[in-house]
Amino acid sequence: MAELFAATMSQMREAVLVIDQEMRVVASNPSARSVFIYAEGAPDAQRLTELTRNPSIYAAFLDGLQGKERAGVKVEGYGQDRRVFDLRVVPLRFGERREAYGAIGIFFDITQLERLEGVRQEFLSNVSHELRTPLTAILAFVETLEEGAVDDPLNNRRFLSIIRKNAARMHTLIDDILELSAIEAGNVSVNQTRVPLRAIAADVMTDLKTKADARHVTLRNEVGEQVRVFADERRLEQMLTNLVENAIKFNREGGDVVVSYERDKAGDLIRVADTGDGIPPEHLNRLFERFYRVDRARSREMGGTGLGLAIVKHLALAHNGEITVSSKLGEGSKFTIKLPIQNGVESSRSAKVDKEARQN
Ligand code: ADP
C-alpha cells in the first residue's frame, strides 16, 4: 500500500509538499522538486524557509499549521519558464486524536490557463478598440449632420457615405470575429473530399476581378486542369479568397497575382504569389495572429480587419494542414497552404484546432 502511494505521488503532475509543526519539509514528490529547482534554496532543503523565500507560500503554510485551510494562493514561478501555480494548503491531522501534525500544500500548474486568459483579454481589448474607431467616426458625422450639415447640399451626401462606410466596416469586423470564433470553437464542420482546385481558384478570381481591375492587377490561374486536392470546397474557397484579396490589396499597381499548385512529399501545396512590396522579415512570424498588421493605417484604409490571415490559419489547421509565408522585400510575397494528401478517403469532421494554435 505504501509503495502504491509512493508511486502515485511520484507520478502526480501537481507538486506536493508536506511540512511538520516546525516547518520542516518532511515529504515532497518529484514535481515539487522541479517547482523549486530554480529556488534560492537547495531542492533537498530541510526547512521551508531554505526552500523558498516566497512570502505567500510561507504565509499559506503558516495558516495551514494554525488549522486554517488556504486555497487559491497564486505563486509565480521561478526561472525563465515563469510557471504560475495555484497553491492550496490544508492542515494535516494525524493519529487517533487527530492532532495537528503539520500541513500539506499542493501546487497546481496554471501557467497555460493564465496564458490563455491573457490572450483572451488581449483579444477583447483589440476587438473593443477596433470597433470603437468606426463608431467614433459614425457618431461624429451624425452630430455634424444634426448640427446643420444635413442642409448643406455640398456635404450632406458625402457625410452619409462616410457613415455608411464605417458602419459597413463594423459589420465586416463583427462577421470576421464571429467566423473566427466559430472555427476556433470547433463549430465549423470541414467535409474534406477531392475537389477540383483549378475551378475553385477560377471562381475566386472571378469574384475578385473588379478589385483586381481597379488596381490593374492581373490574376493568373496556373493550376493544372486535372489537379484535385483533399479539402472542404467552401472553406478552401474562403482561404483562397482571403489570400488573393490580400495579394491584390498589397500589390503594386499593374502587378500580378499567381495561384499555383505543386505536389510535395509531405502534401499538396497551394500557392498564392504576388508582386507587391513584400513583408519585412521581422513581421513574418506574427502575421497570422489576430489583428496583426504590418501597417495598421494602410490596412484600415483598404477596409481590412486584420483577421483574414488568422481565419486562413485556423481553416488550414482544421484541414490538418498549415499555412506558411515567404517574402522578399521589393519583390513580393508567397503564401502556401499545405494540405495533407488523402487518396480516395472521404472525411467529415468538426474543426478541432489544437491548443497551441488557438492561442493566436
Ligand atoms: P487585413 O485585413 O489587414 O488584410 P490580414 O489578416 O488579411 O488582415 O493580413 C494581416 C496583415 O498582413 C496585413 O495588414 C498586411 O500588413 C500583411 N499582409 C497580408 N498579405 C499580404 C501580402 N500579400 N503582401 C504584403 N503584406 C501582406
CSV table of C-alpha atoms and ligand atoms in Angstrom, one decimal:
chain,number,residue,atom,x,y,z
A,1,MET,CA,0.0,0.0,0.0
A,2,ALA,CA,2.8,2.4,0.9
A,3,GLU,CA,4.5,1.5,-2.3
A,4,LEU,CA,1.4,2.2,-4.3
A,5,PHE,CA,1.0,5.5,-2.5
A,6,ALA,CA,4.6,6.5,-3.2
A,7,ALA,CA,4.2,5.6,-6.9
A,8,THR,CA,1.1,7.7,-7.1
A,9,MET,CA,2.8,10.7,-5.5
A,10,SER,CA,5.8,10.4,-7.9
A,11,GLN,CA,3.5,10.3,-10.9
A,12,MET,CA,1.5,13.3,-10.0
A,13,ARG,CA,1.7,16.3,-12.1
A,14,GLU,CA,0.9,18.5,-9.2
A,15,ALA,CA,3.6,19.3,-6.8
A,16,VAL,CA,3.1,18.1,-3.2
A,17,LEU,CA,4.9,19.4,-0.2
A,18,VAL,CA,4.3,18.2,3.4
A,19,ILE,CA,5.7,20.1,6.4
A,20,ASP,CA,5.6,19.4,10.1
A,21,GLN,CA,4.9,21.8,13.0
A,22,GLU,CA,8.4,23.1,12.9
A,23,MET,CA,8.1,24.0,9.2
A,24,ARG,CA,10.5,21.2,8.3
A,25,VAL,CA,9.9,19.6,4.9
A,26,VAL,CA,9.1,16.0,5.7
A,27,ALA,CA,7.9,14.8,2.3
A,28,SER,CA,7.8,16.0,-1.3
A,29,ASN,CA,7.2,14.5,-4.7
A,30,PRO,CA,9.4,14.8,-7.8
A,31,SER,CA,7.1,17.5,-9.2
A,32,ALA,CA,7.7,19.6,-6.1
A,33,ARG,CA,11.4,19.3,-6.6
A,34,SER,CA,11.0,20.5,-10.2
A,35,VAL,CA,9.0,23.5,-8.9
A,36,PHE,CA,11.7,24.5,-6.5
A,37,ILE,CA,14.6,23.6,-8.7
A,38,TYR,CA,15.1,27.3,-9.5
A,39,ALA,CA,14.5,28.4,-6.0
A,40,GLU,CA,17.2,30.1,-4.0
A,41,GLY,CA,17.5,27.2,-1.6
A,42,ALA,CA,18.6,23.6,-2.3
A,43,PRO,CA,15.9,21.3,-3.6
A,44,ASP,CA,16.5,18.9,-0.8
A,45,ALA,CA,16.3,21.6,1.9
A,46,GLN,CA,15.2,20.6,5.3
A,47,ARG,CA,13.2,23.7,6.1
A,48,LEU,CA,10.6,25.6,4.1
A,49,THR,CA,12.5,28.8,4.6
A,50,GLU,CA,15.5,27.2,2.9
A,51,LEU,CA,13.4,26.0,0.0
A,52,THR,CA,11.8,29.3,-0.8
A,53,ARG,CA,11.6,32.9,0.4
A,54,ASN,CA,8.4,33.5,-1.3
A,55,PRO,CA,6.2,35.2,1.4
A,56,SER,CA,2.9,34.0,0.0
A,57,ILE,CA,4.0,30.3,0.1
A,58,TYR,CA,5.3,30.8,3.6
A,59,ALA,CA,2.1,32.6,4.9
A,60,ALA,CA,-0.1,29.9,3.4
A,61,PHE,CA,1.8,27.1,5.1
A,62,LEU,CA,1.8,29.1,8.3
A,63,ASP,CA,-2.0,29.3,8.2
A,64,GLY,CA,-2.1,25.6,7.5
A,65,LEU,CA,-0.2,24.9,10.7
A,66,GLN,CA,-2.7,27.0,12.6
A,67,GLY,CA,-5.5,24.9,11.3
A,68,LYS,CA,-6.7,27.2,8.5
A,69,GLU,CA,-7.3,26.0,5.0
A,70,ARG,CA,-6.0,28.2,2.2
A,71,ALA,CA,-6.9,27.9,-1.4
A,72,GLY,CA,-6.2,30.0,-4.5
A,73,VAL,CA,-2.8,31.3,-3.4
A,74,LYS,CA,-1.2,32.4,-6.6
A,75,VAL,CA,2.5,31.6,-6.8
A,76,GLU,CA,4.6,33.0,-9.6
A,77,GLY,CA,7.3,30.5,-10.6
A,78,TYR,CA,11.0,30.9,-10.9
A,79,GLY,CA,13.4,30.8,-13.7
A,80,GLN,CA,13.0,31.6,-17.4
A,81,ASP,CA,9.9,29.4,-17.9
A,82,ARG,CA,7.9,31.5,-15.5
A,83,ARG,CA,5.4,29.0,-14.4
A,84,VAL,CA,2.4,30.0,-12.4
A,85,PHE,CA,0.9,27.9,-9.7
A,86,ASP,CA,-2.3,27.9,-7.7
A,87,LEU,CA,-1.4,26.7,-4.2
A,88,ARG,CA,-3.8,25.0,-1.8
A,89,VAL,CA,-2.7,24.3,1.7
A,90,VAL,CA,-4.6,22.2,4.2
A,91,PRO,CA,-3.8,21.3,7.8
A,92,LEU,CA,-2.7,17.7,8.3
A,93,ARG,CA,-4.1,15.9,11.3
A,94,PHE,CA,-2.8,12.5,12.3
A,95,GLY,CA,-3.4,9.6,14.6
A,96,GLU,CA,-6.3,8.6,16.8
A,97,ARG,CA,-6.7,12.0,18.5
A,98,ARG,CA,-6.3,13.7,15.1
A,99,GLU,CA,-3.6,16.0,16.5
A,100,ALA,CA,-2.3,18.7,14.3
A,101,TYR,CA,0.8,17.3,12.6
A,102,GLY,CA,1.7,19.9,10.0
A,103,ALA,CA,0.3,21.0,6.7
A,104,ILE,CA,0.2,19.7,3.1
A,105,GLY,CA,0.5,22.0,0.2
A,106,ILE,CA,-0.5,21.2,-3.4
A,107,PHE,CA,0.7,23.3,-6.3
A,108,PHE,CA,-1.5,23.2,-9.4
A,109,ASP,CA,0.3,24.4,-12.5
A,110,ILE,CA,-2.0,27.1,-14.1
A,111,THR,CA,0.6,28.5,-16.5
A,112,GLN,CA,-1.4,27.5,-19.5
A,113,LEU,CA,-4.7,28.8,-18.1
A,114,GLU,CA,-3.1,32.1,-17.2
A,115,ARG,CA,-1.6,32.4,-20.7
A,116,LEU,CA,-5.0,31.7,-22.3
A,117,GLU,CA,-6.6,34.2,-20.1
A,118,GLY,CA,-4.0,36.8,-21.2
A,119,VAL,CA,-4.7,36.0,-24.8
A,120,ARG,CA,-8.4,36.3,-24.2
A,121,GLN,CA,-8.1,39.7,-22.6
A,122,GLU,CA,-5.8,41.0,-25.3
A,123,PHE,CA,-8.3,39.8,-27.9
A,124,LEU,CA,-11.2,41.6,-26.1
A,125,SER,CA,-9.3,44.8,-25.9
A,126,ASN,CA,-8.3,44.6,-29.5
A,127,VAL,CA,-11.9,44.0,-30.5
A,128,SER,CA,-13.2,46.9,-28.5
A,129,HIS,CA,-10.5,49.2,-29.9
A,130,GLU,CA,-11.3,48.1,-33.5
A,131,LEU,CA,-15.0,48.7,-33.0
A,132,ARG,CA,-14.5,52.0,-31.4
A,133,THR,CA,-12.7,53.6,-34.3
A,134,PRO,CA,-15.5,53.4,-36.8
A,135,LEU,CA,-18.1,54.0,-34.2
A,136,THR,CA,-16.4,57.3,-33.2
A,137,ALA,CA,-16.5,58.4,-36.8
A,138,ILE,CA,-20.1,57.5,-37.2
A,139,LEU,CA,-21.1,59.5,-34.1
A,140,ALA,CA,-19.0,62.5,-35.1
A,141,PHE,CA,-20.6,62.7,-38.6
A,142,VAL,CA,-24.1,62.1,-37.2
A,143,GLU,CA,-23.5,65.0,-34.9
A,144,THR,CA,-22.2,67.2,-37.7
A,145,LEU,CA,-25.3,66.4,-39.7
A,146,GLU,CA,-27.6,67.2,-36.7
A,147,GLU,CA,-25.9,70.5,-36.2
A,148,GLY,CA,-26.9,71.7,-39.6
A,149,ALA,CA,-24.8,69.9,-42.2
A,150,VAL,CA,-27.9,68.0,-43.1
A,151,ASP,CA,-29.0,71.1,-45.1
A,152,ASP,CA,-25.6,71.6,-46.6
A,153,PRO,CA,-26.1,70.2,-50.2
A,154,LEU,CA,-22.3,70.1,-50.8
A,155,ASN,CA,-21.5,67.8,-47.9
A,156,ASN,CA,-24.6,66.0,-46.6
A,157,ARG,CA,-24.3,63.1,-49.0
A,158,ARG,CA,-20.6,62.8,-48.5
A,159,PHE,CA,-21.1,62.6,-44.8
A,160,LEU,CA,-23.8,60.0,-45.2
A,161,SER,CA,-21.4,57.9,-47.3
A,162,ILE,CA,-18.7,58.1,-44.7
A,163,ILE,CA,-21.2,56.9,-42.1
A,164,ARG,CA,-22.2,54.1,-44.3
A,165,LYS,CA,-18.6,53.1,-44.9
A,166,ASN,CA,-17.8,53.0,-41.2
A,167,ALA,CA,-21.0,51.0,-40.4
A,168,ALA,CA,-20.1,48.5,-43.1
A,169,ARG,CA,-16.7,48.3,-41.6
A,170,MET,CA,-18.1,47.4,-38.2
A,171,HIS,CA,-20.3,44.8,-39.9
A,172,THR,CA,-17.3,43.1,-41.6
A,173,LEU,CA,-15.4,43.2,-38.4
A,174,ILE,CA,-18.2,41.5,-36.5
A,175,ASP,CA,-18.7,38.9,-39.2
A,176,ASP,CA,-14.9,38.1,-39.1
A,177,ILE,CA,-14.8,37.9,-35.4
A,178,LEU,CA,-17.8,35.5,-35.3
A,179,GLU,CA,-16.4,33.4,-38.1
A,180,LEU,CA,-13.0,33.1,-36.3
A,181,SER,CA,-14.5,32.2,-33.0
A,182,ALA,CA,-16.8,29.6,-34.6
A,183,ILE,CA,-13.8,28.0,-36.4
A,184,GLU,CA,-11.8,28.1,-33.2
A,185,ALA,CA,-14.5,26.6,-31.0
A,186,GLY,CA,-14.7,23.7,-33.4
A,187,ASN,CA,-18.3,24.6,-34.5
A,188,VAL,CA,-17.4,24.6,-38.2
A,189,SER,CA,-17.5,21.3,-39.9
A,190,VAL,CA,-14.9,20.6,-42.5
A,191,ASN,CA,-16.0,18.0,-45.0
A,192,GLN,CA,-13.0,17.0,-46.9
A,193,THR,CA,-13.4,15.5,-50.4
A,194,ARG,CA,-11.4,15.5,-53.5
A,195,VAL,CA,-12.1,18.9,-55.1
A,196,PRO,CA,-11.0,20.5,-58.4
A,197,LEU,CA,-8.5,23.2,-57.4
A,198,ARG,CA,-8.4,25.0,-60.8
A,199,ALA,CA,-12.1,25.6,-60.9
A,200,ILE,CA,-12.2,26.8,-57.3
A,201,ALA,CA,-9.3,29.2,-58.0
A,202,ALA,CA,-11.1,30.4,-61.1
A,203,ASP,CA,-14.3,31.2,-59.1
A,204,VAL,CA,-12.3,33.1,-56.5
A,205,MET,CA,-10.7,35.1,-59.3
A,206,THR,CA,-14.0,35.9,-61.0
A,207,ASP,CA,-15.3,37.2,-57.7
A,208,LEU,CA,-12.3,39.4,-57.1
A,209,LYS,CA,-11.9,40.6,-60.7
A,210,THR,CA,-13.4,44.0,-60.1
A,211,LYS,CA,-11.0,44.7,-57.2
A,212,ALA,CA,-8.0,43.5,-59.3
A,213,ASP,CA,-9.1,45.6,-62.3
A,214,ALA,CA,-9.3,48.7,-60.1
A,215,ARG,CA,-5.6,48.3,-59.4
A,216,HIS,CA,-4.7,47.0,-62.8
A,217,VAL,CA,-3.6,43.8,-61.2
A,218,THR,CA,-3.6,40.6,-63.4
A,219,LEU,CA,-4.8,37.4,-61.8
A,220,ARG,CA,-3.3,34.2,-63.2
A,221,ASN,CA,-4.5,30.7,-62.6
A,222,GLU,CA,-1.7,28.3,-63.1
A,223,VAL,CA,-3.3,25.3,-61.6
A,224,GLY,CA,-3.5,22.2,-63.9
A,225,GLU,CA,-6.9,21.1,-65.2
A,226,GLN,CA,-6.6,17.7,-63.5
A,227,VAL,CA,-5.5,18.8,-60.0
A,228,ARG,CA,-7.7,17.5,-57.2
A,229,VAL,CA,-7.0,18.3,-53.6
A,230,PHE,CA,-8.5,16.9,-50.4
A,231,ALA,CA,-10.4,19.8,-48.9
A,232,ASP,CA,-13.7,21.3,-47.9
A,233,GLU,CA,-14.7,23.2,-51.1
A,234,ARG,CA,-16.3,26.1,-49.4
A,235,ARG,CA,-13.6,26.5,-46.9
A,236,LEU,CA,-10.8,26.2,-49.4
A,237,GLU,CA,-12.6,28.9,-51.5
A,238,GLN,CA,-12.7,31.1,-48.4
A,239,MET,CA,-9.0,30.6,-47.7
A,240,LEU,CA,-8.1,31.4,-51.3
A,241,THR,CA,-10.4,34.5,-51.3
A,242,ASN,CA,-8.6,35.9,-48.3
A,243,LEU,CA,-5.1,35.3,-49.8
A,244,VAL,CA,-5.9,36.5,-53.3
A,245,GLU,CA,-7.7,39.6,-51.9
A,246,ASN,CA,-4.6,40.4,-49.8
A,247,ALA,CA,-2.4,39.7,-52.8
A,248,ILE,CA,-4.4,42.3,-54.8
A,249,LYS,CA,-4.6,44.9,-51.9
A,250,PHE,CA,-0.9,44.7,-51.1
A,251,ASN,CA,0.3,44.6,-54.7
A,252,ARG,CA,1.7,47.4,-56.7
A,253,GLU,CA,-0.4,49.0,-59.5
A,254,GLY,CA,-0.2,46.8,-62.5
A,255,GLY,CA,1.3,43.8,-60.6
A,256,ASP,CA,0.5,40.1,-60.9
A,257,VAL,CA,-1.1,37.5,-58.6
A,258,VAL,CA,-0.5,33.9,-59.4
A,259,VAL,CA,-2.2,30.9,-57.9
A,260,SER,CA,-0.3,27.6,-58.5
A,261,TYR,CA,-0.1,24.1,-57.3
A,262,GLU,CA,2.6,21.6,-56.5
A,263,ARG,CA,2.6,18.1,-55.1
A,264,ASP,CA,5.2,17.6,-52.4
A,265,LYS,CA,6.2,14.5,-50.4
A,266,ALA,CA,4.5,16.0,-47.4
A,267,GLY,CA,1.3,17.2,-49.0
A,268,ASP,CA,-0.5,19.3,-51.6
A,269,LEU,CA,0.9,22.8,-51.8
A,270,ILE,CA,-1.3,25.6,-53.0
A,271,ARG,CA,0.5,28.9,-53.6
A,272,VAL,CA,-0.7,32.4,-53.9
A,273,ALA,CA,2.2,34.7,-55.0
A,274,ASP,CA,2.1,38.5,-55.6
A,275,THR,CA,4.5,41.1,-56.9
A,276,GLY,CA,3.9,43.6,-54.1
A,277,ASP,CA,6.3,45.3,-51.8
A,278,GLY,CA,6.9,42.2,-49.7
A,279,ILE,CA,6.8,41.9,-45.9
A,280,PRO,CA,9.8,42.8,-43.7
A,281,PRO,CA,11.2,39.6,-42.2
A,282,GLU,CA,10.6,40.7,-38.6
A,283,HIS,CA,6.8,40.6,-39.2
A,284,LEU,CA,6.6,37.2,-40.8
A,285,ASN,CA,6.2,35.0,-37.7
A,286,ARG,CA,3.4,37.2,-36.2
A,287,LEU,CA,1.5,37.7,-39.4
A,288,PHE,CA,-1.1,35.1,-38.7
A,289,GLU,CA,-2.0,36.5,-35.3
A,290,ARG,CA,-5.4,38.1,-35.0
A,291,PHE,CA,-5.3,41.8,-35.7
A,292,TYR,CA,-1.6,41.7,-36.5
A,293,ARG,CA,-0.9,44.2,-39.3
A,294,VAL,CA,2.3,45.4,-40.8
A,295,ASP,CA,0.8,48.8,-41.5
A,296,ARG,CA,-2.3,49.4,-39.5
A,297,ALA,CA,-3.3,52.6,-41.3
A,298,ARG,CA,-2.9,51.1,-44.7
A,299,SER,CA,-4.8,48.0,-43.8
A,300,ARG,CA,-7.7,50.1,-42.4
A,301,GLU,CA,-7.8,52.4,-45.4
A,302,MET,CA,-8.3,49.3,-47.6
A,303,GLY,CA,-11.1,48.0,-45.5
A,304,GLY,CA,-9.0,45.3,-43.8
A,305,THR,CA,-9.9,43.9,-40.4
A,306,GLY,CA,-6.6,42.2,-39.6
A,307,LEU,CA,-8.4,38.9,-39.1
A,308,GLY,CA,-8.2,37.5,-42.7
A,309,LEU,CA,-4.9,35.6,-42.2
A,310,ALA,CA,-5.9,34.3,-38.7
A,311,ILE,CA,-9.0,32.8,-40.4
A,312,VAL,CA,-6.9,31.2,-43.1
A,313,LYS,CA,-4.6,29.8,-40.5
A,314,HIS,CA,-7.4,28.2,-38.4
A,315,LEU,CA,-9.1,26.8,-41.5
A,316,ALA,CA,-5.8,25.3,-42.7
A,317,LEU,CA,-5.4,23.7,-39.2
A,318,ALA,CA,-9.0,22.4,-39.4
A,319,HIS,CA,-7.9,20.6,-42.5
A,320,ASN,CA,-4.9,19.1,-40.7
A,321,GLY,CA,-2.8,21.4,-42.9
A,322,GLU,CA,-0.9,24.6,-42.4
A,323,ILE,CA,-0.2,28.0,-43.9
A,324,THR,CA,3.2,29.4,-44.4
A,325,VAL,CA,4.6,32.6,-45.9
A,326,SER,CA,7.8,33.7,-47.5
A,327,SER,CA,8.5,37.2,-48.8
A,328,LYS,CA,11.2,39.2,-50.5
A,329,LEU,CA,11.2,42.9,-49.9
A,330,GLY,CA,10.6,44.8,-53.2
A,331,GLU,CA,9.7,41.5,-55.0
A,332,GLY,CA,6.6,40.2,-53.4
A,333,SER,CA,5.1,37.6,-51.1
A,334,LYS,CA,4.2,34.0,-51.4
A,335,PHE,CA,1.6,32.3,-49.2
A,336,THR,CA,1.5,28.5,-49.2
A,337,ILE,CA,-1.4,26.4,-48.0
A,338,LYS,CA,-0.3,22.8,-47.3
A,339,LEU,CA,-3.0,20.2,-47.2
A,340,PRO,CA,-2.5,16.5,-46.3
A,341,ILE,CA,-2.7,14.1,-49.2
A,342,GLN,CA,-5.5,11.5,-48.8
A,343,ASN,CA,-6.3,9.2,-51.6
A,344,GLY,CA,-9.9,8.4,-52.1
A,345,VAL,CA,-10.8,8.6,-48.4
A,346,GLU,CA,-13.6,10.9,-47.6
A,347,SER,CA,-13.8,12.5,-44.2
A,348,SER,CA,-16.2,14.7,-42.3
A,349,ARG,CA,-15.3,16.1,-39.0
A,350,SER,CA,-15.6,19.1,-36.9
A,351,ALA,CA,-12.9,21.6,-36.9
A,352,LYS,CA,-10.7,20.9,-33.9
A,353,VAL,CA,-7.9,23.2,-33.6
A,354,ASP,CA,-5.0,22.2,-31.4
A,355,LYS,CA,-4.4,24.2,-28.2
A,356,GLU,CA,-1.2,25.8,-29.4
A,357,ALA,CA,-2.8,27.2,-32.5
A,358,ARG,CA,-5.8,28.6,-30.6
A,359,GLN,CA,-3.6,31.0,-28.7
A,360,ASN,CA,-3.1,33.4,-31.6
B,1,ADP,P1,-6.0,42.7,-43.4
B,1,ADP,O1,-7.5,42.8,-43.1
B,1,ADP,O2,-5.3,43.8,-42.8
B,1,ADP,O3,-5.7,42.3,-44.8
B,1,ADP,P2,-5.0,40.1,-42.8
B,1,ADP,O4,-5.0,39.2,-41.6
B,1,ADP,O5,-5.5,39.5,-44.0
B,1,ADP,O6,-5.6,41.5,-42.5
B,1,ADP,O7,-3.4,40.5,-43.1
B,1,ADP,C1,-2.7,41.0,-42.0
B,1,ADP,C2,-1.6,41.8,-42.5
B,1,ADP,O8,-0.6,41.1,-43.2
B,1,ADP,C3,-2.0,42.9,-43.4
B,1,ADP,O9,-2.5,44.1,-42.8
B,1,ADP,C4,-0.7,43.2,-44.2
B,1,ADP,O10,0.1,44.1,-43.4
B,1,ADP,C5,0.0,41.8,-44.2
B,1,ADP,N1,-0.2,41.1,-45.5
B,1,ADP,C6,-1.1,40.2,-45.7
B,1,ADP,N2,-1.0,39.7,-47.0
B,1,ADP,C7,0.0,40.4,-47.6
B,1,ADP,C8,0.6,40.4,-48.9
B,1,ADP,N3,0.2,39.6,-49.8
B,1,ADP,N4,1.6,41.3,-49.1
B,1,ADP,C9,2.0,42.1,-48.1
B,1,ADP,N5,1.5,42.2,-46.9
B,1,ADP,C10,0.5,41.3,-46.6
